[in-house]
XYZ file of C-alpha atoms in Angstrom:
675
model
C 206.027 53.892 93.713
C 204.738 52.205 90.742
C 203.405 54.935 88.450
C 202.014 52.402 86.104
C 199.417 51.573 88.921
C 198.335 55.205 88.651
C 198.687 55.993 85.465
C 196.202 53.246 84.329
C 193.260 54.168 86.165
C 193.987 57.981 85.084
C 193.944 56.848 81.162
C 190.850 55.210 82.162
C 189.151 57.498 84.328
C 190.178 60.903 82.891
C 188.236 60.502 79.569
C 185.306 59.523 81.417
C 185.425 62.613 83.449
C 185.670 64.734 80.189
C 182.847 62.813 78.532
C 180.720 63.211 81.479
C 181.589 67.092 81.712
C 180.791 67.562 78.396
C 177.343 65.886 78.411
C 176.317 68.277 81.192
C 177.600 71.126 78.951
C 174.903 70.109 76.332
C 172.110 69.929 78.984
C 170.393 73.213 79.841
C 171.156 74.521 83.116
C 168.526 73.802 85.657
C 166.529 76.738 86.677
C 166.533 77.319 90.638
C 163.601 76.536 92.022
C 161.064 79.254 93.055
C 161.595 80.108 96.430
C 158.490 79.101 98.751
C 157.789 81.588 101.513
C 158.072 79.892 104.970
C 156.120 81.380 108.058
C 158.801 82.576 110.431
C 158.204 81.387 113.916
C 156.150 83.843 115.922
C 154.677 83.821 119.348
C 151.114 82.803 119.546
C 149.015 86.141 119.886
C 147.498 86.461 122.989
C 144.318 88.230 122.155
C 141.093 86.227 122.898
C 139.395 87.626 119.963
C 142.061 86.130 117.383
C 140.377 82.744 116.911
C 140.212 81.318 113.226
C 142.330 83.695 110.886
C 140.491 84.998 108.024
C 143.842 84.467 106.119
C 144.341 81.967 103.441
C 145.389 78.753 105.297
C 148.122 77.456 103.021
C 150.776 79.880 102.229
C 150.872 80.822 98.751
C 154.324 80.356 96.561
C 155.648 83.521 94.719
C 155.281 82.080 91.519
C 155.557 85.600 89.362
C 158.469 85.244 86.892
C 161.231 87.679 87.231
C 160.423 89.352 83.811
C 156.958 89.921 85.087
C 158.310 91.275 88.437
C 160.404 93.744 86.459
C 157.373 95.100 84.506
C 155.279 95.099 87.742
C 157.885 97.011 89.306
C 158.035 99.689 86.594
C 154.449 100.136 85.796
C 154.000 101.112 89.561
C 156.367 104.058 89.169
C 154.377 104.946 86.222
C 151.985 108.026 86.486
C 148.297 107.589 86.393
C 146.032 108.356 83.557
C 148.225 109.506 80.264
C 145.764 110.268 77.456
C 142.361 110.011 76.806
C 142.653 106.362 75.599
C 144.879 105.404 78.558
C 142.222 105.237 81.176
C 143.693 102.848 84.106
C 143.188 104.250 87.509
C 146.269 105.304 89.382
C 147.709 102.408 91.145
C 149.093 102.254 94.567
C 152.785 102.991 95.249
C 153.109 99.533 95.962
C 151.543 96.256 95.369
C 151.515 93.314 97.596
C 149.789 89.933 97.406
C 147.773 88.037 94.468
C 151.237 87.006 92.952
C 150.101 83.511 92.497
C 146.576 84.880 90.954
C 148.827 87.225 88.995
C 150.921 84.491 87.583
C 147.830 82.499 86.808
C 146.359 85.320 84.887
C 149.575 86.001 82.905
C 149.686 82.074 82.382
C 146.202 82.175 80.498
C 147.118 85.176 78.434
C 150.611 83.849 77.469
C 148.770 80.788 75.966
C 148.908 79.870 72.401
C 145.303 80.843 72.165
C 144.794 83.675 74.902
C 141.331 84.088 75.926
C 139.640 87.317 75.118
C 138.088 88.170 77.903
C 139.160 87.401 81.765
C 136.959 88.040 84.741
C 138.598 88.911 88.094
C 136.258 87.884 90.951
C 136.297 87.337 94.702
C 136.319 83.970 96.272
C 133.466 83.685 98.661
C 132.255 86.860 97.159
C 134.216 88.851 99.541
C 134.551 92.515 99.075
C 137.943 94.375 99.359
C 140.198 91.817 98.005
C 141.609 94.300 95.891
C 139.882 93.383 92.434
C 140.165 96.606 90.980
C 143.738 97.136 91.797
C 144.522 93.846 90.617
C 142.790 94.183 86.955
C 144.498 97.445 86.790
C 147.845 95.899 87.146
C 147.061 93.550 84.562
C 146.118 96.229 82.180
C 149.183 98.388 83.025
C 151.526 95.468 82.506
C 149.804 94.021 79.257
C 149.499 97.481 77.727
C 152.814 97.083 75.601
C 150.738 94.322 73.987
C 147.652 96.665 72.672
C 148.802 99.826 70.991
C 145.129 101.465 71.019
C 144.988 101.852 74.883
C 143.112 100.891 77.495
C 139.552 102.138 78.170
C 138.161 102.006 81.794
C 134.280 101.716 82.459
C 133.109 101.627 86.342
C 129.561 100.097 86.052
C 129.169 100.716 90.045
C 127.963 97.470 91.124
C 127.668 98.234 94.513
C 125.517 101.109 94.197
C 121.490 101.152 94.603
C 121.465 102.324 90.890
C 124.295 100.310 89.172
C 124.850 100.910 85.591
C 124.082 97.874 82.831
C 125.776 96.135 80.010
C 124.364 98.784 77.492
C 125.823 101.655 79.555
C 129.286 99.840 79.189
C 128.724 99.522 75.495
C 127.833 103.036 75.074
C 130.671 104.309 77.041
C 133.135 102.377 74.841
C 131.841 103.334 71.663
C 131.650 106.993 72.485
C 135.331 106.835 73.711
C 136.582 105.321 70.622
C 134.334 107.808 68.708
C 133.057 110.887 70.276
C 130.743 111.602 67.632
C 128.711 108.336 67.623
C 125.183 108.434 67.559
C 122.649 105.661 68.938
C 119.451 103.922 67.845
C 116.606 104.213 70.089
C 116.553 100.380 69.416
C 119.035 98.635 71.915
C 119.117 95.567 69.800
C 121.365 97.306 67.579
C 124.206 98.440 70.273
C 126.154 94.930 70.481
C 126.783 95.338 66.618
C 127.600 98.845 67.042
C 130.264 97.982 69.882
C 131.639 95.016 67.864
C 132.153 97.219 64.933
C 133.922 100.290 66.993
C 136.449 97.520 68.393
C 137.064 95.589 65.099
C 140.443 96.257 63.880
C 141.726 97.995 67.057
C 143.981 96.771 69.582
C 142.580 97.827 73.166
C 141.819 96.539 76.463
C 138.637 97.243 78.010
C 138.477 97.398 81.847
C 134.831 97.008 82.923
C 135.057 97.277 86.837
C 132.370 96.538 89.382
C 129.798 94.191 86.965
C 126.550 93.533 88.954
C 125.735 89.750 87.369
C 123.139 90.429 84.658
C 121.767 89.106 81.321
C 124.144 89.780 78.141
C 127.344 90.005 79.959
C 128.817 87.812 77.244
C 128.092 90.656 74.574
C 131.086 92.756 76.259
C 133.456 90.128 74.945
C 135.073 91.897 72.250
C 136.381 90.795 68.696
C 140.224 89.340 68.171
C 142.857 91.685 68.743
C 141.147 93.037 72.070
C 141.252 91.946 75.695
C 138.276 92.367 78.180
C 138.972 92.562 81.874
C 135.858 92.372 83.959
C 135.558 92.483 87.831
C 132.528 91.487 89.928
C 132.199 90.320 93.465
C 130.323 87.184 92.064
C 131.939 84.773 90.235
C 129.068 82.726 89.458
C 127.876 84.898 87.003
C 130.707 84.491 84.981
C 131.146 80.689 84.618
C 131.638 80.980 80.638
C 134.682 83.482 81.081
C 138.300 82.350 82.220
C 138.247 83.285 85.717
C 140.755 84.308 88.469
C 139.197 84.223 91.769
C 141.102 86.416 94.501
C 141.721 85.643 97.864
C 142.441 87.496 101.220
C 146.387 87.952 101.948
C 148.243 85.452 103.660
C 149.722 86.255 106.658
C 153.158 86.724 105.311
C 151.985 88.818 102.326
C 149.822 91.166 105.208
C 153.136 91.424 106.968
C 154.893 92.537 103.443
C 151.963 94.847 102.913
C 152.345 96.925 105.977
C 156.130 96.911 105.746
C 155.918 98.253 102.097
C 153.896 101.436 103.463
C 156.978 102.562 104.890
C 154.851 104.392 107.314
C 154.765 104.324 111.068
C 152.948 100.617 111.203
C 156.006 99.431 109.163
C 158.251 99.705 112.374
C 155.849 97.341 114.743
C 156.585 93.884 115.557
C 155.448 91.310 113.416
C 153.007 90.051 116.365
C 151.175 93.524 116.031
C 151.066 93.417 112.518
C 149.512 89.925 112.474
C 146.710 91.097 114.758
C 146.029 94.541 112.580
C 145.825 92.038 109.550
C 143.513 89.994 111.392
C 141.548 92.937 112.309
C 141.446 94.043 108.892
C 140.315 90.830 107.663
C 143.393 90.275 105.427
C 141.778 92.429 103.171
C 143.865 95.277 101.070
C 140.954 97.470 101.125
C 140.784 97.534 105.017
C 144.542 97.140 105.697
C 145.371 100.537 103.782
C 143.136 102.982 105.802
C 143.794 101.292 109.265
C 147.597 101.539 108.602
C 147.053 105.577 107.345
C 145.135 105.970 110.100
C 147.894 104.919 112.601
C 150.213 107.092 110.418
C 147.911 109.830 110.567
C 147.559 110.047 114.472
C 151.035 109.974 115.898
C 149.717 110.325 119.354
C 147.939 107.106 119.000
C 149.288 103.817 120.690
C 149.080 100.823 118.527
C 146.856 99.287 121.246
C 144.537 102.530 120.811
C 143.979 101.554 117.361
C 143.273 98.272 118.035
C 140.724 99.196 120.815
C 138.935 101.700 118.074
C 138.797 98.740 115.897
C 137.311 96.357 118.409
C 134.691 98.801 119.267
C 133.835 99.082 115.526
C 133.248 95.299 115.793
C 136.067 94.722 113.531
C 136.486 91.214 114.162
C 133.125 90.457 112.666
C 133.174 93.059 109.588
C 136.711 94.224 109.277
C 136.014 96.092 106.154
C 133.251 98.047 107.734
C 135.010 98.782 110.585
C 137.699 100.221 108.439
C 135.924 102.415 106.332
C 133.402 103.604 109.360
C 136.617 105.071 111.031
C 137.750 106.643 108.168
C 134.091 108.367 107.537
C 133.519 106.309 104.368
C 130.308 104.175 103.312
C 130.293 101.292 105.246
C 130.751 98.152 102.945
C 129.588 94.371 102.832
C 131.439 92.376 105.355
C 132.144 88.512 105.839
C 128.961 86.196 106.757
C 128.089 84.100 109.544
C 125.326 80.916 110.004
C 122.361 81.385 108.359
C 118.818 81.837 109.743
C 115.802 81.168 108.656
C 113.656 84.107 106.189
C 110.843 85.086 107.928
C 108.431 84.658 105.112
C 108.516 84.302 101.210
C 106.450 86.945 99.211
C 104.432 86.214 96.092
C 106.304 89.069 94.031
C 104.387 89.666 91.086
C 100.818 89.658 92.968
C 98.919 92.632 94.468
C 100.312 93.015 98.083
C 97.672 91.362 100.354
C 97.672 89.686 103.993
C 98.250 91.435 107.360
C 101.989 92.163 106.957
C 100.790 94.593 104.275
C 97.749 95.941 105.284
C 97.464 99.192 107.064
C 100.900 98.802 108.048
C 103.271 101.884 109.518
C 103.395 104.995 107.167
C 106.790 105.201 105.050
C 107.586 108.398 106.976
C 107.548 106.431 110.388
C 109.536 103.670 108.796
C 112.120 105.877 107.519
C 112.711 107.440 111.143
C 112.643 103.702 112.269
C 115.355 102.705 109.836
C 117.481 106.145 110.812
C 117.242 105.365 114.485
C 118.170 101.751 114.133
C 121.366 102.883 112.101
C 122.121 105.667 114.668
C 122.577 103.048 117.291
C 124.011 100.218 115.360
C 121.191 97.728 115.583
C 121.490 96.343 112.024
C 118.752 93.575 112.416
C 116.242 96.741 113.452
C 117.517 98.538 110.492
C 116.977 95.798 108.207
C 113.234 95.008 109.176
C 112.476 98.779 108.963
C 114.041 98.755 105.599
C 112.212 95.530 104.175
C 108.937 97.310 105.482
C 109.773 100.533 103.972
C 110.455 99.275 100.560
C 107.645 97.058 100.767
C 105.087 100.207 101.422
C 106.740 102.306 98.947
C 106.021 99.473 96.456
C 102.472 99.202 97.605
C 102.363 103.490 97.264
C 103.335 102.807 93.526
C 107.345 103.961 94.105
C 109.387 101.117 92.978
C 112.384 102.983 92.166
C 112.241 104.626 95.895
C 111.767 100.762 97.030
C 114.873 99.618 95.068
C 117.227 101.753 97.239
C 115.790 100.144 100.597
C 116.057 96.529 99.351
C 119.618 97.367 98.253
C 120.379 98.520 101.751
C 118.350 95.430 103.205
C 120.625 93.040 101.120
C 123.844 94.859 102.684
C 122.749 93.924 105.912
C 121.706 90.467 105.359
C 125.127 89.713 103.539
C 126.976 91.316 106.758
C 124.944 89.064 109.197
C 125.351 85.693 106.772
C 121.507 84.888 106.911
C 121.333 83.531 103.492
C 117.744 83.079 103.505
C 117.229 86.613 104.754
C 119.087 87.635 101.674
C 117.181 85.403 99.047
C 114.097 87.284 100.167
C 115.449 90.828 100.036
C 116.949 89.618 96.575
C 113.398 88.300 95.349
C 111.924 92.198 96.629
C 114.665 93.926 94.876
C 113.887 91.833 91.513
C 110.297 92.866 92.104
C 111.215 96.303 92.318
C 113.523 96.324 89.421
C 110.227 94.866 87.233
C 107.840 97.384 88.578
C 110.366 99.879 87.724
C 110.252 98.869 84.165
C 113.905 97.450 84.101
C 113.384 93.580 83.988
C 116.952 93.408 82.618
C 117.996 94.476 86.177
C 115.633 91.889 87.848
C 116.799 88.861 86.234
C 120.241 88.540 88.154
C 118.624 89.206 91.623
C 116.261 86.312 90.816
C 119.203 84.027 89.423
C 121.024 84.879 93.006
C 118.224 84.117 94.777
C 117.811 80.716 92.754
C 121.695 79.907 93.620
C 121.125 80.663 97.407
C 117.806 78.610 97.510
C 119.826 75.660 96.224
C 122.789 75.791 98.340
C 120.189 76.196 101.371
C 118.167 73.304 100.251
C 115.044 75.399 100.291
C 113.111 73.890 97.177
C 109.863 75.539 97.592
C 112.083 79.376 97.472
C 113.778 77.964 94.489
C 110.528 76.817 92.763
C 108.944 80.532 93.206
C 112.122 82.237 92.360
C 112.305 80.465 88.861
C 108.891 81.725 88.450
C 109.757 85.324 89.170
C 112.674 84.740 86.557
C 110.130 83.381 84.069
C 108.186 86.671 84.350
C 110.909 88.705 84.240
C 112.061 87.044 81.174
C 108.567 87.352 79.711
C 108.789 90.967 80.213
C 111.827 90.989 78.190
C 110.337 89.280 75.108
C 112.444 86.151 75.913
C 109.660 83.743 75.976
C 111.339 80.593 75.130
C 113.703 81.136 78.279
C 110.554 82.077 80.336
C 108.797 78.772 79.325
C 112.131 76.646 80.321
C 112.292 78.654 83.669
C 108.557 78.006 84.494
C 109.006 74.534 83.158
C 111.577 73.751 86.096
C 109.184 75.563 88.535
C 106.490 73.008 87.589
C 108.803 70.346 88.140
C 110.295 71.299 91.543
C 106.511 72.513 92.468
C 105.129 68.956 91.542
C 108.259 67.244 93.187
C 107.768 69.010 96.332
C 103.804 69.055 96.258
C 103.488 72.997 96.099
C 100.201 73.133 94.673
C 100.213 77.152 94.681
C 103.442 76.964 92.607
C 102.218 74.204 90.575
C 99.078 76.485 89.422
C 101.251 79.483 88.703
C 103.486 77.709 86.882
C 100.838 76.057 84.615
C 99.415 79.541 84.118
C 102.876 80.881 82.992
C 103.607 77.953 80.535
C 100.236 78.474 78.995
C 101.052 82.308 78.428
C 104.794 81.588 77.082
C 103.555 79.128 74.758
C 100.636 81.323 73.296
C 103.566 84.215 72.716
C 105.547 81.537 71.024
C 102.466 80.709 68.882
C 101.965 77.314 70.007
C 98.371 77.440 70.943
C 97.779 73.608 71.361
C 100.403 73.449 74.072
C 99.279 76.612 75.437
C 95.496 75.224 75.759
C 97.049 72.012 77.221
C 98.747 74.040 80.243
C 95.636 76.282 80.800
C 93.135 73.199 80.959
C 95.608 71.736 83.597
C 95.657 75.141 85.478
C 91.781 75.297 85.486
C 91.597 71.646 86.962
C 94.551 72.287 89.745
C 92.895 75.706 90.430
C 89.418 73.668 91.217
C 91.257 70.990 92.978
C 92.739 73.669 95.421
C 89.921 75.975 95.609
C 92.177 78.889 94.023
C 89.109 80.650 92.479
C 91.143 83.528 91.426
C 93.398 81.258 89.259
C 90.521 79.366 88.152
C 88.849 82.598 86.811
C 92.223 83.431 85.013
C 92.250 80.256 83.361
C 88.900 80.686 81.976
C 89.902 84.186 80.438
C 93.177 82.160 78.940
C 90.945 79.159 77.947
C 88.814 81.808 75.991
C 91.639 83.114 74.166
C 92.611 79.956 73.087
C 89.133 79.345 71.735
C 89.516 82.877 69.830
C 92.703 81.629 68.313
C 90.929 78.746 67.088
C 88.166 80.289 65.778
C 85.836 78.689 67.988
C 83.536 81.957 68.872
C 80.891 80.367 70.816
C 83.119 78.501 72.901
C 84.878 81.609 73.561
C 81.884 83.685 74.591
C 81.038 80.969 76.939
C 84.521 81.032 78.855
C 84.565 84.724 78.813
C 80.614 84.789 80.351
C 82.043 82.160 83.048
C 85.092 84.437 83.599
C 82.992 87.545 84.017
C 80.532 85.549 86.534
C 83.346 84.135 88.567
C 85.001 87.816 88.817
C 81.874 89.342 89.778
C 81.341 87.112 92.592
C 84.741 87.577 93.828
C 84.550 91.447 93.430
C 87.740 91.002 91.494
C 87.512 94.250 89.368
C 90.548 93.913 87.032
C 89.294 90.284 86.136
C 86.032 91.826 85.166
C 87.672 94.527 83.136
C 89.500 91.752 81.690
C 86.468 89.840 80.895
C 84.420 92.728 79.304
C 87.171 93.622 77.039
C 87.748 89.851 75.954
C 83.729 89.785 75.470
C 84.041 93.005 73.125
C 86.709 91.537 71.255
C 84.590 88.113 70.727
C 81.084 89.500 69.805
C 83.180 92.103 67.494
C 84.350 88.974 65.737
C 80.490 87.262 65.839
C 79.901 90.434 64.238
C 77.484 92.023 66.759
C 79.178 95.201 66.965
C 76.648 97.092 69.426
C 77.276 94.106 71.957
C 80.787 94.648 71.611
C 80.669 98.320 72.030
C 78.498 97.750 75.304
C 81.235 95.567 76.681
C 83.931 98.094 75.990
C 82.009 100.886 77.751
C 81.811 98.607 80.798
C 85.514 98.113 80.396
C 85.703 102.106 80.141
C 83.717 102.565 83.305
C 85.573 100.045 85.491
C 88.997 101.806 84.187
C 87.234 105.213 85.343
C 86.505 103.440 88.870
C 89.619 102.192 89.362
C 91.709 105.385 87.950
C 93.605 102.884 85.853
C 94.505 105.751 82.794
C 96.083 103.168 80.735
C 93.064 100.747 80.819
C 90.833 104.070 80.096
C 92.785 105.038 76.828
C 92.571 101.027 75.902
C 88.567 101.000 76.320
C 88.450 104.387 74.362
C 90.259 102.649 71.567
C 88.357 99.865 71.358
C 85.283 101.768 71.449
C 86.324 103.900 68.405
C 86.804 100.631 66.756
C 83.577 99.410 67.095
C 82.159 102.821 66.249
C 84.040 103.024 62.849
C 82.573 99.558 61.928
C 78.935 100.761 62.618
C 79.410 103.467 60.572
C 79.424 106.334 63.541
C 82.726 107.783 62.244
C 82.040 110.850 64.423
C 81.669 108.679 67.411
C 84.799 106.892 66.617
C 86.794 110.134 66.118
C 85.665 111.549 69.423
C 86.552 108.083 71.255
C 89.774 108.211 69.621
C 90.679 111.481 70.525
C 90.238 110.931 74.202
C 92.414 107.666 73.847
C 95.197 109.623 72.107
C 95.012 112.469 74.810
C 95.657 110.013 77.453
C 98.569 108.065 75.700
C 100.227 111.395 74.715
C 99.864 112.135 78.904
C 101.392 108.927 79.805
C 104.029 109.055 77.091
C 102.898 105.732 75.390
C 104.093 104.728 72.099
C 100.482 103.919 71.190
C 99.972 107.578 70.632
C 101.485 106.946 67.232
C 98.870 104.439 66.267
C 96.002 106.410 67.585
C 97.097 109.490 65.233
C 97.750 107.242 62.256
C 93.880 105.731 62.899
C 92.698 109.372 63.190
C 94.195 110.445 60.180
C 93.123 107.691 58.161
C 89.521 108.173 59.748
C 89.684 111.836 58.736
C 90.679 111.531 54.794
C 87.857 108.789 54.629
C 85.610 111.091 55.756
C 86.741 113.854 53.191
C 86.636 111.655 50.570
C 83.364 110.255 51.319
């Protein structure tokens, strides 16, 4: 062999190979690709009911890094609460699913400028996907970054009487400073909350939050992290958000295997069917597997039959909790149906549906009977009627509980327009209960549903209800914006009744905002539209509003003319409240004109109507007005008698106006003593 023929290629190739090897050493080693779970072949399930799976259609990748997997394994072995500033709820002994969502959350929080607030919500507003467990896992894994501990607050968003943002702030402040005191003025609370957290390094886990105004006030200062959970993602559009889906089929199998219980020994096809009967929801899968474990004599087919009888294919979470004796939860939705009606939430109840209706006691029995036989549609009708009857009887707080249960049923059935109807009534209940801050979230949710369903009329009226709630909160610019949107839609769809309402409320809002000329424009349009549509009640109110405008302008004669026209029309219509308003306004106008005797005469008419209608607050206002007129007439004894009567009523009503009455009486007595 000619070695020169071999040696030359070796001399040429060897350095080249060495150079390639050296270059490869200089490059960083490629990471192994993240494994993707591939579904193992299984036989098609033979059960007829197993049609469209609730599981996520695409199998998700396990993208959680190895370091976070180790941290997760460590925190799952740790005990629950470790001290007063380590309040995260006890975690389950295993945590399966949501790995890709966990990875997204950690990616957000590991960014160079991480968010100070992260919302954990549910895809499609599903209940039972494990928001609290997910947030608790996040908090436990991240606890090493926040030396000040973790504070947990449950706002009970699914309860009939949920807590609000102010309650959360107070609990956080009180946890950090048990001796803290709070001002009666809630406007000072956000600053106190921020001050308590400034300079600290804590995680806040605010759980079960119902959408409501001012939720952004919970965002903590730098150095802290807020984790907030809610079923409704739309309410947290200004937060970084992670929306949880039901488990995939493979994650569901892993969940059942991780329990280590009897269910873990069943074949995959049975695990798939149990997952389907559980809606692929951890909150249903856990009790279903525990039930199978706790009843060793029961076959897997027996468990399936029990769940089918409880309608688990339709309402998996409700069925799982019903079999364990727990409260019924909100279940998936089906095709929407048309709502029966759309009430005017802020007007007096009227019409055949509210006149001489069933007594509340019989409606309670009807609702209970329907619940006992599982007739949810019948129960919903009874709850709606019961809530409305309680509203009519002046019991709005009791009505709220009925409307809450009504909403649950509409969400189970997927009747979106009925849900909008129920949300509107719930908002009205909160307003009548003196809690308009809780009403705004209801009306905003109603607006979203109306838009989704293309119901422009419902959307317009919901904007109107939202504006009225905002006005109750003193948010007059926001109210004006809401009513402007109501007016725009009403004119677009030619809904004259909603148009008249929007014009009136816009005039009221701009009066509050002290733009009298703009207010006058809207009330003049209101008067014209009311006359065109034959709405004499709205015409009567418009005359009163225009009287106020004239009074603001100093045009007393014009104001008197408008108020007299209002009184005449109210008398013709038999509208007693408007008669009372007209007499009160005429009293003010005649006092401005300098004719105090006419003013007092109208105040006395206001008093007579208040007594006739048993309106104690209006009676106190009339006494207050009479006292003012008497004082200016020089009848100090008569003024004192009237103001003492007003004071007694204000005190019985626990009204803040009692303080004004006391000051007026003190001033009157001092003047009388010095004279």
